[in-house]
PDB file of C-alpha atoms in Angstrom:
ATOM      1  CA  UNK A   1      14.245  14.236  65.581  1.00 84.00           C
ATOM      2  CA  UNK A   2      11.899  15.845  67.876  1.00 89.00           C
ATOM      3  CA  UNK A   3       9.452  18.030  67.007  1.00 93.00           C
ATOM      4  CA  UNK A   4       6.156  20.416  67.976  1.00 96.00           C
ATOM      5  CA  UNK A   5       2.855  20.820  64.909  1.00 96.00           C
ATOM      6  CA  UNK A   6       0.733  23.246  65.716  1.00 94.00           C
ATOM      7  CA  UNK A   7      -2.161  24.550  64.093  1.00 85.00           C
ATOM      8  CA  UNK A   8      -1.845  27.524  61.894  1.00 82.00           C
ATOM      9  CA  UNK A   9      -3.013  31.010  62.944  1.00 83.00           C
ATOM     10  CA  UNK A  10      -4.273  33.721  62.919  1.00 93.00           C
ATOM     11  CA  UNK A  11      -7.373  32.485  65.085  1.00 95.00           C
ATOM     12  CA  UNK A  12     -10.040  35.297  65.345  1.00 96.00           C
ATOM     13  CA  UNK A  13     -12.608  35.028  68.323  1.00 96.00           C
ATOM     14  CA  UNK A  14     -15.595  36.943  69.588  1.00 97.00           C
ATOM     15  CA  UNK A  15     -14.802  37.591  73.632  1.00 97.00           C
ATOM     16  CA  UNK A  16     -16.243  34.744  75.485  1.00 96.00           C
ATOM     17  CA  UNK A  17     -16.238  31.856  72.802  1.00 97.00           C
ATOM     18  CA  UNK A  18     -14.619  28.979  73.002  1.00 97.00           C
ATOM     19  CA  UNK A  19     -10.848  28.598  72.317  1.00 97.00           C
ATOM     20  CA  UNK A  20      -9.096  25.258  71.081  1.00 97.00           C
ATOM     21  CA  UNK A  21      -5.544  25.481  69.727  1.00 97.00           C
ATOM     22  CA  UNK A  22      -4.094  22.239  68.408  1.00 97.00           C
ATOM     23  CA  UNK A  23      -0.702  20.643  69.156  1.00 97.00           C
ATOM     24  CA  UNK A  24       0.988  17.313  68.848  1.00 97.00           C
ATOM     25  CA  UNK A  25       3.909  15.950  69.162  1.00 96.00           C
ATOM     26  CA  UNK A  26       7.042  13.666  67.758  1.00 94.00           C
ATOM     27  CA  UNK A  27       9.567  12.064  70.734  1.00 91.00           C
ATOM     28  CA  UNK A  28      11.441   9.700  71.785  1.00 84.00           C
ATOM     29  CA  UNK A  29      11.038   8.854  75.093  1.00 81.00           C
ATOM     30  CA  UNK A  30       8.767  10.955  77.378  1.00 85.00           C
ATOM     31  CA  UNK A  31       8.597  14.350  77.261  1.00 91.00           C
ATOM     32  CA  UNK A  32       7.739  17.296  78.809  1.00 92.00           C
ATOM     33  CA  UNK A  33       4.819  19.659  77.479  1.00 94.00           C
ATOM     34  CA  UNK A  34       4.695  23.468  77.877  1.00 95.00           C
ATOM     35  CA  UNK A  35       2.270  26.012  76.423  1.00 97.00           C
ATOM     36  CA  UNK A  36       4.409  29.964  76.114  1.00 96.00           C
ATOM     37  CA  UNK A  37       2.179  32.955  75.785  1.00 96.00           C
ATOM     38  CA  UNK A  38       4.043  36.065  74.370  1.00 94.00           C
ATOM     39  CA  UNK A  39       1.616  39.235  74.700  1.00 94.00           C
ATOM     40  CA  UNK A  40       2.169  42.016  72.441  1.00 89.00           C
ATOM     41  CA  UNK A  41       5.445  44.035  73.234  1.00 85.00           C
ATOM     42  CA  UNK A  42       6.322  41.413  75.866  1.00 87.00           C
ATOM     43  CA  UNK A  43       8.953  38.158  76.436  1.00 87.00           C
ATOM     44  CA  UNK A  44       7.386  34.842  76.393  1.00 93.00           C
ATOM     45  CA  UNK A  45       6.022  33.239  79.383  1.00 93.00           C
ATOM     46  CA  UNK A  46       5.494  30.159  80.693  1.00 94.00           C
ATOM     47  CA  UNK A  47       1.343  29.621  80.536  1.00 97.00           C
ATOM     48  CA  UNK A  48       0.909  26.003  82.192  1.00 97.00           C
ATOM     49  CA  UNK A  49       2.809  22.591  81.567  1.00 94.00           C
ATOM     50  CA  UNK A  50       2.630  18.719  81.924  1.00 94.00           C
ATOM     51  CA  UNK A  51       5.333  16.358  82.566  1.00 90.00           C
ATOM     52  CA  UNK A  52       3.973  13.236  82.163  1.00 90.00           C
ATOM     53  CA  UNK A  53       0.727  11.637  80.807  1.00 92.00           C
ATOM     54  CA  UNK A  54      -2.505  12.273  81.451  1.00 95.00           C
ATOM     55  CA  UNK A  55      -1.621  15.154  83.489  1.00 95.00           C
ATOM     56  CA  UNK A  56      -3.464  18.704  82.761  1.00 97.00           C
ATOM     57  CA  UNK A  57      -1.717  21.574  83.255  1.00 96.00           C
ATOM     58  CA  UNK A  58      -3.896  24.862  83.904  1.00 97.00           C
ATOM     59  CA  UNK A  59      -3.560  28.296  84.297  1.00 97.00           C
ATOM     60  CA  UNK A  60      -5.552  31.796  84.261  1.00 95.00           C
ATOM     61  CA  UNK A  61      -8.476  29.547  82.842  1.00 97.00           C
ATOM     62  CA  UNK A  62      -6.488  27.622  80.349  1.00 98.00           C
ATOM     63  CA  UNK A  63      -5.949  24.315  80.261  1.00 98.00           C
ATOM     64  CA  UNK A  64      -4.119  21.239  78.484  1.00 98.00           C
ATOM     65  CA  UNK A  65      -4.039  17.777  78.891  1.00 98.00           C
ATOM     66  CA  UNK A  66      -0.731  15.283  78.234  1.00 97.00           C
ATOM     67  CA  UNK A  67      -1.989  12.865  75.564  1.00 96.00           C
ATOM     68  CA  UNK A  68       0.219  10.300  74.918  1.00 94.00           C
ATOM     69  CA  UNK A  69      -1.930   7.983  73.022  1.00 94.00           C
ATOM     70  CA  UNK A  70      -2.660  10.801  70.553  1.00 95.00           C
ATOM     71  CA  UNK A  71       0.748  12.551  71.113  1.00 96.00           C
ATOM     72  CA  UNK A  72      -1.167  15.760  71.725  1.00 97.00           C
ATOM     73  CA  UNK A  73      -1.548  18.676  74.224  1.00 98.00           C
ATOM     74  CA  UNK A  74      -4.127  20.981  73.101  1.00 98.00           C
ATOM     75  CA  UNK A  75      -4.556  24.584  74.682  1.00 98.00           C
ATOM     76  CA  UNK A  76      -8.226  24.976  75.756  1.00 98.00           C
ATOM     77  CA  UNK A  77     -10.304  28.075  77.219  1.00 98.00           C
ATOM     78  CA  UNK A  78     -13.590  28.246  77.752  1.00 96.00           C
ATOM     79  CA  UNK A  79     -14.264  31.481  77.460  1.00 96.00           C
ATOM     80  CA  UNK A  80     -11.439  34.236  75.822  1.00 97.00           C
ATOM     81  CA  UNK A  81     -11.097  37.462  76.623  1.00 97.00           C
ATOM     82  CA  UNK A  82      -9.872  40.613  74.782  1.00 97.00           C
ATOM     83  CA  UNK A  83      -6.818  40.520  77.093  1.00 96.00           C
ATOM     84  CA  UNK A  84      -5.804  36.955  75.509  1.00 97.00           C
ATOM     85  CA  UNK A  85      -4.773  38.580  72.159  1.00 97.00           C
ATOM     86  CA  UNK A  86      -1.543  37.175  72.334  1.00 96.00           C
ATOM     87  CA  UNK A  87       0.977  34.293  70.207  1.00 95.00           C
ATOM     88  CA  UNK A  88       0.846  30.886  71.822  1.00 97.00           C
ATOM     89  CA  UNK A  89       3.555  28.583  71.497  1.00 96.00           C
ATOM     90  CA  UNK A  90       3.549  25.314  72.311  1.00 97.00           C
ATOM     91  CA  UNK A  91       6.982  23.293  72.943  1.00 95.00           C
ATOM     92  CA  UNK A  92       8.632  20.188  74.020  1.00 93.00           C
ATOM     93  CA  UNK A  93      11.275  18.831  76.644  1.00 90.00           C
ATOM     94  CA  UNK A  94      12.504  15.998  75.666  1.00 79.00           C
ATOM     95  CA  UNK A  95      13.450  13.299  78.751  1.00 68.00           C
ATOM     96  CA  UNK A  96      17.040  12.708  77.019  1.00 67.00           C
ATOM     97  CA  UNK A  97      18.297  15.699  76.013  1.00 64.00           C
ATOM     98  CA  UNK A  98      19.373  18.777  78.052  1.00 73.00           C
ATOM     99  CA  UNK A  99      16.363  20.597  78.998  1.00 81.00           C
ATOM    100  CA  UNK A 100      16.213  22.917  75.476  1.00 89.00           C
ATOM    101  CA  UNK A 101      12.898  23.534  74.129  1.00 92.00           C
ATOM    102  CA  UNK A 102      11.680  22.270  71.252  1.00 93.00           C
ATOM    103  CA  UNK A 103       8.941  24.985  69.735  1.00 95.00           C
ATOM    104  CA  UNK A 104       5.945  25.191  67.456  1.00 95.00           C
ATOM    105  CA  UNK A 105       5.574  27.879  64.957  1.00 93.00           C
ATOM    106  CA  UNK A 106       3.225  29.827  67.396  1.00 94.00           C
ATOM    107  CA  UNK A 107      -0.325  30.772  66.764  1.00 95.00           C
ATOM    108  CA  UNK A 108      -1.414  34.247  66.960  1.00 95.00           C
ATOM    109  CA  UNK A 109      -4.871  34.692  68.722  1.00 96.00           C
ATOM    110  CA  UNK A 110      -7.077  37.858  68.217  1.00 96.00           C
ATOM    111  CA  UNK A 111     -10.077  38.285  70.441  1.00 97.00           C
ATOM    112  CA  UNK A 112     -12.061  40.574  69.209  1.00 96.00           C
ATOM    113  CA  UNK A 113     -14.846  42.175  71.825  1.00 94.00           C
TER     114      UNK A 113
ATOM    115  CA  UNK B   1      13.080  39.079  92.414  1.00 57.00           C
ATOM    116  CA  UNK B   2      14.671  40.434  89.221  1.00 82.00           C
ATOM    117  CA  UNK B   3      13.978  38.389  86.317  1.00 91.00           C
ATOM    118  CA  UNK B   4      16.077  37.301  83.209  1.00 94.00           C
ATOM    119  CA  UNK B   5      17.772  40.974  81.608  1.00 95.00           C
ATOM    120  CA  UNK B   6      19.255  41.293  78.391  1.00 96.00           C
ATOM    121  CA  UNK B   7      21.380  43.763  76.615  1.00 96.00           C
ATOM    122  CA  UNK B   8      20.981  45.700  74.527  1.00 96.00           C
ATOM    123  CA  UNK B   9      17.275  45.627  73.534  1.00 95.00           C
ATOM    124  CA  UNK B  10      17.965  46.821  70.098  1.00 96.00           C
ATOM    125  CA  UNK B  11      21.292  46.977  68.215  1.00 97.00           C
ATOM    126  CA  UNK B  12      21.067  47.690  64.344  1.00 97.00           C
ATOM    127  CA  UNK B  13      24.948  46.912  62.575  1.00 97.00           C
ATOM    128  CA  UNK B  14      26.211  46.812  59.313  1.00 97.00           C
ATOM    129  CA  UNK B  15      26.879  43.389  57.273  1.00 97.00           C
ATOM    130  CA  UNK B  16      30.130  42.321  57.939  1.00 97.00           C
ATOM    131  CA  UNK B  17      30.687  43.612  61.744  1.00 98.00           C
ATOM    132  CA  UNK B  18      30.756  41.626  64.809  1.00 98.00           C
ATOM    133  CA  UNK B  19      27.954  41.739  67.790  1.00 98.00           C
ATOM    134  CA  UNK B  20      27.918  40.964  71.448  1.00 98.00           C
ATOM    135  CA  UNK B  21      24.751  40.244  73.219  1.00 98.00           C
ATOM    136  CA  UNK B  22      24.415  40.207  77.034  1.00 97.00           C
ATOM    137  CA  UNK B  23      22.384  37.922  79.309  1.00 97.00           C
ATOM    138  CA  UNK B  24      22.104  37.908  83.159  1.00 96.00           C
ATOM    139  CA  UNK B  25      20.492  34.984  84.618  1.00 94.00           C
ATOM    140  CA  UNK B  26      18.087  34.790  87.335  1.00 93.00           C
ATOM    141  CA  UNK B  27      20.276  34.576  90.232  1.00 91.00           C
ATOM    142  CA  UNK B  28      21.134  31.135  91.716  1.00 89.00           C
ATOM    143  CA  UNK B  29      19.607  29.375  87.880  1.00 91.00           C
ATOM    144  CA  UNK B  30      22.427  27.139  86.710  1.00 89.00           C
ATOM    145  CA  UNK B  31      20.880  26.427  83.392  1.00 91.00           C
ATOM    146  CA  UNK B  32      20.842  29.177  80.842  1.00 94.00           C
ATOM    147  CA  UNK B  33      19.615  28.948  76.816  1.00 95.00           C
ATOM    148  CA  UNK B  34      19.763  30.785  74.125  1.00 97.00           C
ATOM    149  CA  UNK B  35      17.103  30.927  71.835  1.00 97.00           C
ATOM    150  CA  UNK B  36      16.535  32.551  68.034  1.00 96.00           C
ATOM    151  CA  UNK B  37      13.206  33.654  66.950  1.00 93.00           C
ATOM    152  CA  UNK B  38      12.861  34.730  63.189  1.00 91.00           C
ATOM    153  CA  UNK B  39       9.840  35.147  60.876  1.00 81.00           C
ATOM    154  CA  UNK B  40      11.297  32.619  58.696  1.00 73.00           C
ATOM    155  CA  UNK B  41      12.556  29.731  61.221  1.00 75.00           C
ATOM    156  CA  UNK B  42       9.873  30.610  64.214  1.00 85.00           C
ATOM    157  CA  UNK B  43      11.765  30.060  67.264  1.00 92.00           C
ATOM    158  CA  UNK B  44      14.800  27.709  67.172  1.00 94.00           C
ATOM    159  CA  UNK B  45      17.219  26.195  70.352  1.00 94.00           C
ATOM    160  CA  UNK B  46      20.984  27.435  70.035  1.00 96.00           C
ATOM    161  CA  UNK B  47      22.862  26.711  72.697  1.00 95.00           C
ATOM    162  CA  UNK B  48      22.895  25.978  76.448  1.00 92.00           C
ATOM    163  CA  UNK B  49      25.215  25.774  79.514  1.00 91.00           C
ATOM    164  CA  UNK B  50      25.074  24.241  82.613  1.00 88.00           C
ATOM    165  CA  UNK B  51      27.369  24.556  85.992  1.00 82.00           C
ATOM    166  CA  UNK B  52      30.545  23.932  84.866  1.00 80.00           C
ATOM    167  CA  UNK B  53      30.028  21.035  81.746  1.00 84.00           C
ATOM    168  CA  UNK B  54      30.418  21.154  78.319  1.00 86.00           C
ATOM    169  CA  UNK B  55      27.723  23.747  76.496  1.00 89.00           C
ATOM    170  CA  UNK B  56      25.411  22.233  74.001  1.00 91.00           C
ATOM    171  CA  UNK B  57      26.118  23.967  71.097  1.00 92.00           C
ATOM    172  CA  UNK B  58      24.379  21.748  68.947  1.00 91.00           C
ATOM    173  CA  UNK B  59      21.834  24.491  67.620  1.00 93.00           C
ATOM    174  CA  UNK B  60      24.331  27.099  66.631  1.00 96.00           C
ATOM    175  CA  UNK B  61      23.466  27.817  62.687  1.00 94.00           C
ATOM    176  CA  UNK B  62      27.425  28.568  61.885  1.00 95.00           C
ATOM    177  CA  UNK B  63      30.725  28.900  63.239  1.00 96.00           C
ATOM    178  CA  UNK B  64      30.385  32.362  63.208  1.00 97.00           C
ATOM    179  CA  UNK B  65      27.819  32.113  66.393  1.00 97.00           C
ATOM    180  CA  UNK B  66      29.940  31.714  69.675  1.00 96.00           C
ATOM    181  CA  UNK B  67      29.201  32.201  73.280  1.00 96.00           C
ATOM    182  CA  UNK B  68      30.450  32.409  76.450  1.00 94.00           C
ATOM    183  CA  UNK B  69      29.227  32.148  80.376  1.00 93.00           C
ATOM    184  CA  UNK B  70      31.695  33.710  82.924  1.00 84.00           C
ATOM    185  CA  UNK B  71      31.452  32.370  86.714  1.00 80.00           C
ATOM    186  CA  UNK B  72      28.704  30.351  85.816  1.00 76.00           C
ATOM    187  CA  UNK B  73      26.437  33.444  85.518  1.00 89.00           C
ATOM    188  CA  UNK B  74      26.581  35.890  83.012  1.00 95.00           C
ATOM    189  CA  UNK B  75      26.756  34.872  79.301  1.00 96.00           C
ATOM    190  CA  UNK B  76      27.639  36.760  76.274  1.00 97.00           C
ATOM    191  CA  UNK B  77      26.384  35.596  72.670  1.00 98.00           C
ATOM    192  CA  UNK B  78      29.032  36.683  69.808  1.00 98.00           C
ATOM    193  CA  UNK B  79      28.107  36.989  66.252  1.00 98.00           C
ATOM    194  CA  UNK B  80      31.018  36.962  63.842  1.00 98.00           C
ATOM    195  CA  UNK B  81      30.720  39.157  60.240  1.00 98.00           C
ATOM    196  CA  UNK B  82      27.193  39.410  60.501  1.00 97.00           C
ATOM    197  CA  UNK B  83      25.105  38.296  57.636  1.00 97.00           C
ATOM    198  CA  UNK B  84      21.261  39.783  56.986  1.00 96.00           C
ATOM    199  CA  UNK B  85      19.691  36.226  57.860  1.00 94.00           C
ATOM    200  CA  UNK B  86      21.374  36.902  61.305  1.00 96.00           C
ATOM    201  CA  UNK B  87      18.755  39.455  61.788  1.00 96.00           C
ATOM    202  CA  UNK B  88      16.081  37.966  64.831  1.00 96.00           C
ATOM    203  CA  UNK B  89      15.253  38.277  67.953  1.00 96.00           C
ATOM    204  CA  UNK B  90      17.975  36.576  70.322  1.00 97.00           C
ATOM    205  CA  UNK B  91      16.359  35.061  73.145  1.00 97.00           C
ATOM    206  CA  UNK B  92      17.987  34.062  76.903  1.00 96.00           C
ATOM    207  CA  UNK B  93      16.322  31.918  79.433  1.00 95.00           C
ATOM    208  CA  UNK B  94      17.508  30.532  82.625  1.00 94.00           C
ATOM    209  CA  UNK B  95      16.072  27.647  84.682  1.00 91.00           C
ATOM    210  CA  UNK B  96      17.201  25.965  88.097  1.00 87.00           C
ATOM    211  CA  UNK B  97      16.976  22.461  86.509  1.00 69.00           C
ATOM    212  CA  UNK B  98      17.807  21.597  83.030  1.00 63.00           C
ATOM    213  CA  UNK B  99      15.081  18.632  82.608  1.00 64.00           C
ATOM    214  CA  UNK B 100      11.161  19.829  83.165  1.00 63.00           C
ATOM    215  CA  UNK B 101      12.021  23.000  85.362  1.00 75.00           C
ATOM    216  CA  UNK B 102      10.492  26.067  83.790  1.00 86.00           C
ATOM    217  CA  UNK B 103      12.565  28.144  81.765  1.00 91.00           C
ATOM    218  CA  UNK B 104      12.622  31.946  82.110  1.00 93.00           C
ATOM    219  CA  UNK B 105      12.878  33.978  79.219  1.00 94.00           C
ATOM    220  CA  UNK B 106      14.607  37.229  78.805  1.00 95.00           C
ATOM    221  CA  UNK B 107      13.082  39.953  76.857  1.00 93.00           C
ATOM    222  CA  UNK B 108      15.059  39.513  74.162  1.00 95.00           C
ATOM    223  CA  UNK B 109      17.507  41.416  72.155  1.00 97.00           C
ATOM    224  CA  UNK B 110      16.570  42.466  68.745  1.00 96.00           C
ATOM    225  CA  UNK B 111      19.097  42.416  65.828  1.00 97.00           C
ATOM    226  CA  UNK B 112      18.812  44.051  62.636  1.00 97.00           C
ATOM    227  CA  UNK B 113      21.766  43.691  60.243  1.00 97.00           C
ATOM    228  CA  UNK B 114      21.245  45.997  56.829  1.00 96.00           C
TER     229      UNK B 114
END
């Protein structure tokens, strides 16, 4: 079935370094790509998405890119801030199936000032 | 506009008893999902409705887990004799299209069953 790897956390970074979290895929078909942010003592949100390849999704300086030759969509930032502290989740759509999400484990980020 | 609410925010219950959980949809969103997020499982699909077809209930863990959407809006999650592994966080989300349209998440209700 389908399914969403993602790499382990915690992550620790220093504000303003670079930020890479790693995600790839399994599906059938084409699917959709989301990244979720849930900040502490809040519901999760949607952070930027991708429906098809090659598309880059972006938002509040983050960005991912719809690999389908890799299967990947990897959360990138140039440069974290304290307010990013946060667990990122990154999840699936799948073209065939109703719309449910399909979800990583999450990776908690720490930025640390 | 008002977002995604859910009721109640906490509700703590005793092994054995039943639960209802609330959800009200974003206005006018004809999807709606309900989600499970656990230390153990991370955060898993249970089941979803849309308009007036057949919900997928594929995800639900047992046949103790029900639910129900009224007039195509509100929907109310049922847990039968609760069991300690029910204890999570029970997410809702809504979306206006059930394919790539963002869903909108709820802030959750949070069981604990002792």
């Amino acid at each position: 079935g389908d399914s969403v790897t993602q790499m382990e956390g915690p992550v620790t970074l220093s504000e303003e370094a670079f930020l890479t979290i790693n995600c790839t895929y399994t599906a059938t078909g084409y699917p959709s790509l989301f990244w979720y942010v849930q900040y502490p003592g809040e519901g999760l949100q949607l952070l930027l998405k991708a429906t098809k390849a090659d598309d880059k999704g972006s938002n509040k300086g983050f960005e991912a890119t719809y690999r389908k030759e890799t299967t990947s969509f990897h959360l990138e930032k140039g440069s974290v801030q304290v307010s990013d502290s946060a667990v990122y989740f990154c999840a699936l759509s799948s073209s065939s199936n109703t719309g449910k999400l399909i979800f990583g484990q999450g990776t908690t980020l720490q930025v640390k000032p | 506009g008002a977002g995604v609410s859910q009721s109640p925010s906490n509700k703590v219950t005793e092994k054995g008893k039943d639960v209802e959980l609330r959800c009200d949809p974003i206005s006018g969103h004809t999807a709606l999902y309900w989600y499970r997020q656990s230390l153990g499982q991370g955060l898993e699909f249970l089941i979803y409705f849309q308009g007036n077809s057949a919900p997928d209930k594929s995800g639900l863990p047992s046949d103790r887990f029900s639910a129900e959407r009224t007039g195509g809006s509100v929907s109310t999650l049922t847990i039968q004799r609760t069991q300690q592994e029910d204890s999570a966080v029970y997410l809702c989300a809504s979306s206006l299209d059930d394919r790539a349209g963002t869903q909108y998440f709820g802030p959750g209700t949070r069981l604990l069953v002792l």
